[in-house]
Coordinates of C-alpha atoms in Angstrom, one line a residue:
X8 CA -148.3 61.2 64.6
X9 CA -147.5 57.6 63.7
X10 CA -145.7 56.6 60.4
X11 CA -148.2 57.1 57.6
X12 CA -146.9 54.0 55.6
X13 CA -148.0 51.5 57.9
X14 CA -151.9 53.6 58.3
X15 CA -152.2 53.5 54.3
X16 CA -151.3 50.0 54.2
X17 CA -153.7 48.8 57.3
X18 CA -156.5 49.8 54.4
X19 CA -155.6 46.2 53.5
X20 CA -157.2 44.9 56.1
X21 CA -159.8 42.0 56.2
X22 CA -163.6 42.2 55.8
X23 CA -165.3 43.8 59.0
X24 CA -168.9 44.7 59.8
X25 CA -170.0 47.1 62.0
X26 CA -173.2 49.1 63.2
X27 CA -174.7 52.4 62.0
X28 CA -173.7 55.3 64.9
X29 CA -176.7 56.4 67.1
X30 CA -176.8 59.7 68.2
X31 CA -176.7 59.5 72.2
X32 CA -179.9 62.0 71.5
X33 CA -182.6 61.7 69.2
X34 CA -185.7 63.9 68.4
X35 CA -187.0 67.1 68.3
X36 CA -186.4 67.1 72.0
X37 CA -183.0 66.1 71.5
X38 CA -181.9 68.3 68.9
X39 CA -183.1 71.8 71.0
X40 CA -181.4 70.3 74.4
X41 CA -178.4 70.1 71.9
X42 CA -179.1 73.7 70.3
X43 CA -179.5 75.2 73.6
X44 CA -176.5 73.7 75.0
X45 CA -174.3 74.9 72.1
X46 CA -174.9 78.4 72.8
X47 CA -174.9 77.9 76.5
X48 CA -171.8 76.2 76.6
X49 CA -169.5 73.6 78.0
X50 CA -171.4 70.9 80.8
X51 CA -171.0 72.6 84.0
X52 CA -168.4 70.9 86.1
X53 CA -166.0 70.2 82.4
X54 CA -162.2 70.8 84.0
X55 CA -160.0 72.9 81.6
X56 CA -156.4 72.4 82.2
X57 CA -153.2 72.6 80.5
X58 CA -150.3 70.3 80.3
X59 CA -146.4 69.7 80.2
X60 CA -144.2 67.0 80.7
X61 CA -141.2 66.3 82.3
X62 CA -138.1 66.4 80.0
X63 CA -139.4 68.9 78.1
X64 CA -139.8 71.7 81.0
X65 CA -137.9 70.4 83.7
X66 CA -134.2 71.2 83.0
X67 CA -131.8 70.6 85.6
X68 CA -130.9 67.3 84.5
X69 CA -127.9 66.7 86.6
X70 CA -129.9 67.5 90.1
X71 CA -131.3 66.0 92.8
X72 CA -130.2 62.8 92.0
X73 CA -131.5 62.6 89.0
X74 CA -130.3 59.8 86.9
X75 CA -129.9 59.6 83.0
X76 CA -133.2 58.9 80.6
X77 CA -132.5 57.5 77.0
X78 CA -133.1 61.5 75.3
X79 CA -130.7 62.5 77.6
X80 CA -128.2 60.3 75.1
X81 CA -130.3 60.6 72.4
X82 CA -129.9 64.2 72.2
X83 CA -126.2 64.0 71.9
X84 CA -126.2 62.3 68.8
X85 CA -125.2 64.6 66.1
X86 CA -128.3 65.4 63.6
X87 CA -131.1 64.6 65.6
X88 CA -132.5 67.6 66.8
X89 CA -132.9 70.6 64.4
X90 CA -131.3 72.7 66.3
X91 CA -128.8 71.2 68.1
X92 CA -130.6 72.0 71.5
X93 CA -131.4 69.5 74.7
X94 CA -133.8 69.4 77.6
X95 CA -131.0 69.7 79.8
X96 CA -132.1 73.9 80.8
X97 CA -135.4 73.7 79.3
X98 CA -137.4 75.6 80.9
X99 CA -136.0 75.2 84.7
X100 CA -138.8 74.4 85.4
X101 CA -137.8 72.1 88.5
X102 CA -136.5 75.3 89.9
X103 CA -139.2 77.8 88.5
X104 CA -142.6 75.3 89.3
X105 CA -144.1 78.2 91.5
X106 CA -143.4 80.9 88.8
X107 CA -145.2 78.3 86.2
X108 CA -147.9 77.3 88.7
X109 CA -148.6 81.2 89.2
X110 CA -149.3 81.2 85.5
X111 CA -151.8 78.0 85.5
X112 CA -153.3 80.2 88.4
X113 CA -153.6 83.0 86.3
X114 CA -155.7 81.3 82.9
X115 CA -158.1 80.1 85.6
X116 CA -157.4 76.4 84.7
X117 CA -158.4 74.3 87.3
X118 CA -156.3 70.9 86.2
X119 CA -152.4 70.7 85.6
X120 CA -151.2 67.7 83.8
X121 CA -147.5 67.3 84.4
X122 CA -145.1 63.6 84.0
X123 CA -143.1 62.5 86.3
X124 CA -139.5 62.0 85.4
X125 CA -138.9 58.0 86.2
X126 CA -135.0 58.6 86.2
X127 CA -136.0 61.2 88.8
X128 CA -137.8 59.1 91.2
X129 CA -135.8 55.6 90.3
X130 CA -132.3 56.7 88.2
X131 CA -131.5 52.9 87.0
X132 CA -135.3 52.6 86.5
X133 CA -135.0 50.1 89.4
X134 CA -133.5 49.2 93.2
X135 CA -133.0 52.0 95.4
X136 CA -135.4 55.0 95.1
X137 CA -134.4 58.5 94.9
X138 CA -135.7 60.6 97.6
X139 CA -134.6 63.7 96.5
X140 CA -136.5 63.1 93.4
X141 CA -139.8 61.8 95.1
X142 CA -139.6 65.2 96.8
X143 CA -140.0 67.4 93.8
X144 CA -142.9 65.8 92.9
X145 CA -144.0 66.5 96.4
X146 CA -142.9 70.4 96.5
X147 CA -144.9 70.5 93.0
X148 CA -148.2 68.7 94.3
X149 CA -148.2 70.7 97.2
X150 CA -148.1 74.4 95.8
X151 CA -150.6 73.0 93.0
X152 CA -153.0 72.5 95.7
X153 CA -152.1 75.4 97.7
X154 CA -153.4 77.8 94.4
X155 CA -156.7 75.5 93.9
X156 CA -155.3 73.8 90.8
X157 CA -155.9 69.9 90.9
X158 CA -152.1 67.4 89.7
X159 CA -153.3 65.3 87.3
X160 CA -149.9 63.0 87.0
X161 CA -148.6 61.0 84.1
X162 CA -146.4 58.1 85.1
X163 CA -144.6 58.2 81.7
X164 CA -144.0 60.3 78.9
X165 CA -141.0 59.0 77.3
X166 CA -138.0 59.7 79.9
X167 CA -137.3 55.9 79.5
X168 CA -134.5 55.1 82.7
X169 CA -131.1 54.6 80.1
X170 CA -130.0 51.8 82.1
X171 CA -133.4 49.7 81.1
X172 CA -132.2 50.2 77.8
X173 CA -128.9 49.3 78.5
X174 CA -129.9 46.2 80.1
X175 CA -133.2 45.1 78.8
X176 CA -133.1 46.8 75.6
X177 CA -136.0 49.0 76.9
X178 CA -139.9 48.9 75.7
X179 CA -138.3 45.1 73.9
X180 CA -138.3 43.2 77.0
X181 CA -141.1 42.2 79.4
X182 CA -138.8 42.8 82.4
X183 CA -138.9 47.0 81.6
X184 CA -142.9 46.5 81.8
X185 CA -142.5 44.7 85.7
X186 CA -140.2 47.2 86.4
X187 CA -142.5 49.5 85.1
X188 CA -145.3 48.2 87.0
X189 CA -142.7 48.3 90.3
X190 CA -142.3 52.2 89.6
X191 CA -145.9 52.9 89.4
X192 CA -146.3 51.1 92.8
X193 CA -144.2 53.2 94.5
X194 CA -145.7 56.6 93.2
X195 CA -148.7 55.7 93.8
X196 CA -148.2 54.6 97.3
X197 CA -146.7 57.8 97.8
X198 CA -148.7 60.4 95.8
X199 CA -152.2 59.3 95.5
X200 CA -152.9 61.0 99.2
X201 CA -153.2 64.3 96.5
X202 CA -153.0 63.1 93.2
X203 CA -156.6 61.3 92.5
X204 CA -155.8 61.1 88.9
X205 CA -152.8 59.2 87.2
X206 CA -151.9 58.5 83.6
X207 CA -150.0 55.4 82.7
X208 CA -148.3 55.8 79.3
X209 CA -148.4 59.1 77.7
X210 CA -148.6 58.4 73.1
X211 CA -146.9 54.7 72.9
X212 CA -148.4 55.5 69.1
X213 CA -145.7 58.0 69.1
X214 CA -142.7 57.1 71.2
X215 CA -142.3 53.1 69.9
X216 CA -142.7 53.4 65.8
X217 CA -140.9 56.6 66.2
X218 CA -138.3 55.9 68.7
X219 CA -137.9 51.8 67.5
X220 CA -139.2 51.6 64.1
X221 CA -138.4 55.0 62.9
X222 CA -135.1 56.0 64.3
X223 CA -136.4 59.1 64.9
X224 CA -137.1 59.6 68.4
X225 CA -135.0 57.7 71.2
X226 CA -133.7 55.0 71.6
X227 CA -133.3 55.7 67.9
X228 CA -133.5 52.5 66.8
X229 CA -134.7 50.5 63.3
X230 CA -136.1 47.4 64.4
X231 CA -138.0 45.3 61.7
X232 CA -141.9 45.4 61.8
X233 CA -142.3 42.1 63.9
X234 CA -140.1 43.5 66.7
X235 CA -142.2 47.1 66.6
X236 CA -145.5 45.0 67.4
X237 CA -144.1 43.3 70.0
X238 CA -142.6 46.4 71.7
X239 CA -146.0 47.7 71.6
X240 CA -147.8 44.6 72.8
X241 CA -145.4 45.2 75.5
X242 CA -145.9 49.1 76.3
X243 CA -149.3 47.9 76.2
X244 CA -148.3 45.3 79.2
X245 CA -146.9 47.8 80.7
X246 CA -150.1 49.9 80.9
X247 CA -151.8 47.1 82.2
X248 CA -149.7 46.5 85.4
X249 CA -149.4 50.3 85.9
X250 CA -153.2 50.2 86.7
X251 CA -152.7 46.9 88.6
X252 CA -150.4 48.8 90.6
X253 CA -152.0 52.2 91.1
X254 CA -155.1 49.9 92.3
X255 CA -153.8 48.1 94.8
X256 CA -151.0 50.5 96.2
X257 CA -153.0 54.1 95.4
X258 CA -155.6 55.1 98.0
X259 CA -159.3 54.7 97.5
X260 CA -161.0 56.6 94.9
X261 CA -157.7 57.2 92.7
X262 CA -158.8 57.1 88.9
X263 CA -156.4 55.4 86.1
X264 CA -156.3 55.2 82.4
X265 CA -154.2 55.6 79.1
X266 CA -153.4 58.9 77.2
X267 CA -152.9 57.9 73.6
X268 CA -152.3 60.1 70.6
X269 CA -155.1 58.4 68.9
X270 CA -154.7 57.5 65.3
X271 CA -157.6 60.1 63.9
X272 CA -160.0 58.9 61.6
X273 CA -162.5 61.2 60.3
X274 CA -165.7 60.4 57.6
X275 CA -164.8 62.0 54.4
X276 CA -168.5 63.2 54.4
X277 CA -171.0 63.1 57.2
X278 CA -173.4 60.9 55.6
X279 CA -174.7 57.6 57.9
X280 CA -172.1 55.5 55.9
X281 CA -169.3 57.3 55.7
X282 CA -170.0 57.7 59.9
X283 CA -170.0 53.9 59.5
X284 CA -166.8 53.6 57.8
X285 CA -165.0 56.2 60.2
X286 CA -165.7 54.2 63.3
X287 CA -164.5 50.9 61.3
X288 CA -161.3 52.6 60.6
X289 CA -160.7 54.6 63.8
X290 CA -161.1 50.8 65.5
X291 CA -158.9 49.1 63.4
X292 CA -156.7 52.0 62.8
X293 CA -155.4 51.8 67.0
X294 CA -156.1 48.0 67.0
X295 CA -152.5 47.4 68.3
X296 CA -152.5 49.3 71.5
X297 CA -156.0 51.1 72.6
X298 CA -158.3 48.7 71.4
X299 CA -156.2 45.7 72.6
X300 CA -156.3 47.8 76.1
X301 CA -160.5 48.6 76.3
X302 CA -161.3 45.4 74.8
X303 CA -158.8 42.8 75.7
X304 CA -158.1 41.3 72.3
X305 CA -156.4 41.8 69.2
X306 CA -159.1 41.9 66.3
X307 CA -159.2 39.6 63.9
X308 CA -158.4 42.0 61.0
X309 CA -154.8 42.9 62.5
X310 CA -153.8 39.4 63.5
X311 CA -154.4 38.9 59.6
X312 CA -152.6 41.8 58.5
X313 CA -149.8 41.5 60.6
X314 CA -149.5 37.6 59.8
X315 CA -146.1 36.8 60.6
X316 CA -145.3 39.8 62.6
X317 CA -148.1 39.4 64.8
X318 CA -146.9 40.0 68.6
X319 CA -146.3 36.7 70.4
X320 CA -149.0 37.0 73.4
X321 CA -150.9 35.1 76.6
X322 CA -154.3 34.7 77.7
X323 CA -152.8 36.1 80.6
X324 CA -150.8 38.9 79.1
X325 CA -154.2 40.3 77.4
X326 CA -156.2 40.1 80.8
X327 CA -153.6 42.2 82.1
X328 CA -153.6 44.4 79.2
X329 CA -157.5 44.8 79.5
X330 CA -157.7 45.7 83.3
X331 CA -160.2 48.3 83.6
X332 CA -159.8 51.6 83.2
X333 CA -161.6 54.7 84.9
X334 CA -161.0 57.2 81.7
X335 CA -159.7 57.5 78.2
X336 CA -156.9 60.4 77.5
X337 CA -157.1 61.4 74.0
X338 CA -154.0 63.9 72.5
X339 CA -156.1 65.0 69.5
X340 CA -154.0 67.5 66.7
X341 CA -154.6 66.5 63.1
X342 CA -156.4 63.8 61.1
X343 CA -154.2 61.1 60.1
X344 CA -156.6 59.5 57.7
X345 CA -160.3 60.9 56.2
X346 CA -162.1 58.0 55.3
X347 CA -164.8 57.0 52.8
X348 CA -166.3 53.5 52.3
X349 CA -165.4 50.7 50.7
X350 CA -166.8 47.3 49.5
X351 CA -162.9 45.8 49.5
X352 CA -161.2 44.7 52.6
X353 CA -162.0 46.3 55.8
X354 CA -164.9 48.6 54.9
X355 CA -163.4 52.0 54.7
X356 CA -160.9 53.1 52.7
X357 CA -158.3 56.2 53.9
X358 CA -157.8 58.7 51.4
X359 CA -154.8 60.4 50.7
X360 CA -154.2 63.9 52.1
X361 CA -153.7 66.5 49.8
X362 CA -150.8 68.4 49.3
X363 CA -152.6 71.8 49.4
X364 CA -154.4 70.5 52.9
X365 CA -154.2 73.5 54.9
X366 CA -151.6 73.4 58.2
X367 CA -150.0 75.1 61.0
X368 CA -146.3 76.1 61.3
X369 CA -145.4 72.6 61.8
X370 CA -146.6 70.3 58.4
X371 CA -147.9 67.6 59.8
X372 CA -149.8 69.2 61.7
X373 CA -153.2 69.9 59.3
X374 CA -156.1 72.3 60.1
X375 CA -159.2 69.9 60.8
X376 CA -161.2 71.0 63.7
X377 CA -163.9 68.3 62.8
X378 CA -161.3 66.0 64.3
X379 CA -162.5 67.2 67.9
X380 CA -165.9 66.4 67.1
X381 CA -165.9 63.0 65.5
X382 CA -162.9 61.6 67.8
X383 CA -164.3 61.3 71.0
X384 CA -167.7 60.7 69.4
X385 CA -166.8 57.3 67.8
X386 CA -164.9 56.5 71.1
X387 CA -167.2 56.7 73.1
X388 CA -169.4 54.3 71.6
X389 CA -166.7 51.8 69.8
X390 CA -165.4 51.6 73.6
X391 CA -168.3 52.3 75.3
X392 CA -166.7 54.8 77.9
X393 CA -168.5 57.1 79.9
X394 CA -165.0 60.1 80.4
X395 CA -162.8 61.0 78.2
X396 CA -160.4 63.4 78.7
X397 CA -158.9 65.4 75.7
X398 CA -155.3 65.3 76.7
X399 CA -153.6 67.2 74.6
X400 CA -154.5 70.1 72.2
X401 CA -153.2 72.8 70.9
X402 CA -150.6 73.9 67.5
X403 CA -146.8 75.5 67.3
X404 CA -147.2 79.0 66.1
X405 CA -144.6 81.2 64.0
X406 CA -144.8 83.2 67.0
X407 CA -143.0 86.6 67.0
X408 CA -142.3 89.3 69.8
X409 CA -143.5 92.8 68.2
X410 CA -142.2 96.0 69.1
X411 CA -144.4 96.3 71.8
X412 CA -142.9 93.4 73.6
X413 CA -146.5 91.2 73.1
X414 CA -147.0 88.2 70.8
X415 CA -150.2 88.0 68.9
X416 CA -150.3 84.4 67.8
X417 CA -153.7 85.0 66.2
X418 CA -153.0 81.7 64.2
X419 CA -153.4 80.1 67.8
X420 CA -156.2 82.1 68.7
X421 CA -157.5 80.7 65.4
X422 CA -157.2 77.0 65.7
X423 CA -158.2 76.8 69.1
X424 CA -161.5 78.6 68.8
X425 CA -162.8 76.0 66.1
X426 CA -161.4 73.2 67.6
X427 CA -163.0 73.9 70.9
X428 CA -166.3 75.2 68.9
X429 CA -165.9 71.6 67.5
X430 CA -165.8 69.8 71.1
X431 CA -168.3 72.2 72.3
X432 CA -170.7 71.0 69.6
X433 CA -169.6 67.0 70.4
X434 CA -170.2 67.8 74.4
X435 CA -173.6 69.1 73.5
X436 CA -174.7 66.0 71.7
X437 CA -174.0 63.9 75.1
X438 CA -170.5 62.8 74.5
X439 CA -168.7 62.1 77.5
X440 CA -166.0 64.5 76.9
X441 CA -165.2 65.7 80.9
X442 CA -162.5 67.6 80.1
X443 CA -159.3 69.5 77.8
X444 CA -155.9 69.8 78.8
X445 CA -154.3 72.6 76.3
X446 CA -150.7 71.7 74.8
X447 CA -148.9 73.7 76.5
X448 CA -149.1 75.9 79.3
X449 CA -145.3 77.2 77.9
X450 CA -142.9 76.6 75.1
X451 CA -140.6 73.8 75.8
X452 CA -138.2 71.5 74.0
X453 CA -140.5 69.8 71.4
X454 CA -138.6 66.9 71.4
X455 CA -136.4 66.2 67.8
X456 CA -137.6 70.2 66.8
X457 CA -135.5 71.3 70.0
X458 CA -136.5 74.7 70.8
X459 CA -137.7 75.8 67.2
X460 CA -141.3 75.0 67.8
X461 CA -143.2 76.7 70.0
X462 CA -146.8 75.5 71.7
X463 CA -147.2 77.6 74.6
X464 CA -149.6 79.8 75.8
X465 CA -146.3 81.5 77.3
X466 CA -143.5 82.8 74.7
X467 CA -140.3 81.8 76.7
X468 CA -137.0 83.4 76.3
X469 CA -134.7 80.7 76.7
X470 CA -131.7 82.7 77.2
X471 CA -133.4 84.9 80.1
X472 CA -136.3 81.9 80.7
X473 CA -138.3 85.1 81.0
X474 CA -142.2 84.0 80.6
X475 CA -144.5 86.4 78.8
X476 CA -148.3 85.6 77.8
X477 CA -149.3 85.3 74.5
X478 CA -152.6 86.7 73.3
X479 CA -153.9 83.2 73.4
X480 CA -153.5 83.4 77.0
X481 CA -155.9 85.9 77.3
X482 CA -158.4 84.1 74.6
X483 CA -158.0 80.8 76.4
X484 CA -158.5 82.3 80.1
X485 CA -161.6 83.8 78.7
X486 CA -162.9 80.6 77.5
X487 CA -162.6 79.5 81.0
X488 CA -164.3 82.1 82.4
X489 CA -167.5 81.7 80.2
X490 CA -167.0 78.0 79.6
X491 CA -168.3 78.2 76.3
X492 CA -165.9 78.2 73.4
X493 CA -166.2 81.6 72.9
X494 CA -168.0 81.7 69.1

């Protein structure tokens, strides 16, 4: 979900060349192993989770020595959430985590991927930890792995410390990313005895063009385009000594990596050039933060497009940057940008999306279940990983409560089944998909939408915070079960 002005003019970009995509199988042998393993399923051993994150569940903003994050401001400002709402109830979940871990228990997921709130842990984002925080976190862990269910943690997803911003200006200064780096030292010394698996940044896509470039999301801020790419060179920094950090202070055998909301680029038709053009785009497309991470340079083709505004950068800066990474976390919703190809500039060309495109209840969020397939498929190989993660799935529903007290979100039910039908058909192929972490376990604050959009398996009552399972619940609990997509 990252502005669509700047994707449609990246099509500008310079001359590349790239090669045709091999199928990780070929033959006759190949295609039945791949037939047979569509109707058979998921790999055996593929973790299905779901996921949260911390302002948006959490509540109790004012406890435990929590101190204040840039949307606790944010939300204050008049007109920018929908609905006038704030995280600061939610959905209490710091108070109601064994209630919520009950209902992980119950969809059979084996995986919970939660944030951790950095005011929570450090309130000025530096100096003297909060124990009382730290402890949460521990409470949380603890009953996860009491009911079987494995923390999967994610060291940021957007609760920015507001006294970084008040001091550094946040994500614009270099000393937030050491800080940052500092912080993810200090859970990891402290967590990694249970939590083998940490995120660093959770969609800096998202929360720097939105929440600098945009004014939409906090900080709210309108920066000009050469101060968005360097804020992003710098989350990207940032990344980089969080795995530093969880290296040398986690214990042995923690895994690390990113979880980006990708910028989705899907062939227009699955002929072997328009494949080729997809994997061109999808590379250049997320040139200023994943690529620059898995291959430790900026390509030439956004340098030259970015001219002028090109972040200002060190050798050492990008070795950081490019520290290895154990997995790749994809958030996968909607394509941003079919592609077809071209003989101009870069090779592909995006196409606009049309305005009878089909979506769900929230508009930019368009109906492509192809997206699931293609995605991690061109990932794998442009970045030559062997796990990816899918960290995020999932749509808002126009969910309602019938007379019988149930909610039958069969628009849900809907996009998940060909979604998953679609990653079920990539994992059969031999992509390294190892993986899905459904968004979300329950409705929460979705962020500027407030409470008006709901993506939870669980309808929540926020007056009563009373939890009830949707019928997706049940469909997703039965995919589980037969770890096969169910169609």
């Amino acid at each position: 979900m990252s502005d669509k002005v700047s994707r449609r003019q990246f099509a500008a970009l310079a001359g590349l060349s790239a090669a045709a995509i091999a199928n990780p199988l070929d033959g006759a042998d190949a295609k039945a192993a791949a037939a047979a393993s569509r109707e058979s399923g998921f790999p055996a051993g593929f973790l299905w989770g779901t996921a949260t994150s911390s302002y948006q569940v959490e509540g109790a903003v004012n406890e435990g020595g929590r101190g204040v994050s840039i949307w606790d401001k944010f939300v204050r400002i008049p007109g920018k959430i929908e609905d006038g709402s704030t995280g600061d109830r939610a959905n209490e979940h710091y108070h109601r985590y064994k209630e919520d871990i009950a209902l992980i228990k119950e969809l059979g997921c084996k995986a919970y991927r939660f944030s951790i709130a950095w005011p929570r842990v450090f309130p000025d984002g530096d100096g003297k930890p909060n124990a009382g925080g730290l402890d949460f976190y521990n409470r949380l862990i603890d009953e996860l792995l009491r009911n079987g269910i494995e923390p999967w943690a994610t060291l940021y997803h957007w609760d920015l410390p507001q006294s970084l911003q008040d001091r550094f200006g946040g994500w614009r200064s270099t000393e937030t990313c050491k800080i940052f780096g500092d912080y993810a030292a200090y859970v990891a010394e402290h967590l990694t005895d249970r939590v083998k698996n940490v995120f660093t940044l959770n969609e800096s896509g998202r929360f720097v063009q939105f929440g600098y470039g945009l004014g939409i999301d906090a900080p709210g801020l309108t920066l000009p385009q050469r101060e968005v790419n360097q804020i992003r060179h710098n989350s990207a920094l940032a990344h980089g000594l969080a795995v530093q950090a969880v290296r040398a202070h986690g214990r042995h055998g923690t895994r690390v990596g990113p979880a980006e909301n990708i910028d989705v680029c899907v062939p227009a038709i699955d002929t072997p050039e328009h494949v080729v053009a997809a994997e061109i785009a999808l590379r250049e497309m997320n040139a200023g933060y994943l690529n620059v991470i898995m291959e430790g340079r900026y390509t030439d083709a956004f340098l030259k497009y970015a001219g002028a505004d090109a972040p200002k950068y060190t050798d050492a800066e990008l070795k950081i940057i490019s520290s290895p990474v154990d997995f790749l976390g994809l958030n996968i919703y909607a394509p941003q940008n079919y592609v077809v190809p071209s003989e101009e500039g870069a090779g592909f060309r995006p196409l606009p999306i049309p305005k009878s495109f089909p979506h769900m209840s929230s508009d930019w969020l368009r109906i492509a279940p192809e997206t699931m397939y293609w995605v991690p498929k061109l990932a794998a190989k442009i970045w030559k990983t062997d796990a990816i993660y899918i960290t995020e799935n999932g749509t808002s529903g126009d969910d309602v409560v019938s007379p019988d007290g149930k909610i039958y979100d069969t628009d849900r039910i809907m996009y998940l089944r060909n979604y998953l039908a679609q990653l079920q058909r990539a994992t059969a192929e031999g992509v390294p998909v190892r993986g899905y972490f459904l968004w979300s376990l329950m409705d929460n604050f979705e962020w500027v939408f407030g409470l008006s959009k709901r993506f939870g398996l669980y309808h929540v009552n926020f007056d009563t915070q009373v939890r009830t399972a949707k019928l997706s619940a049940s469909f997703y609990r039965n995919v589980i079960a037969k770890n096969a997509a169910g169609v």
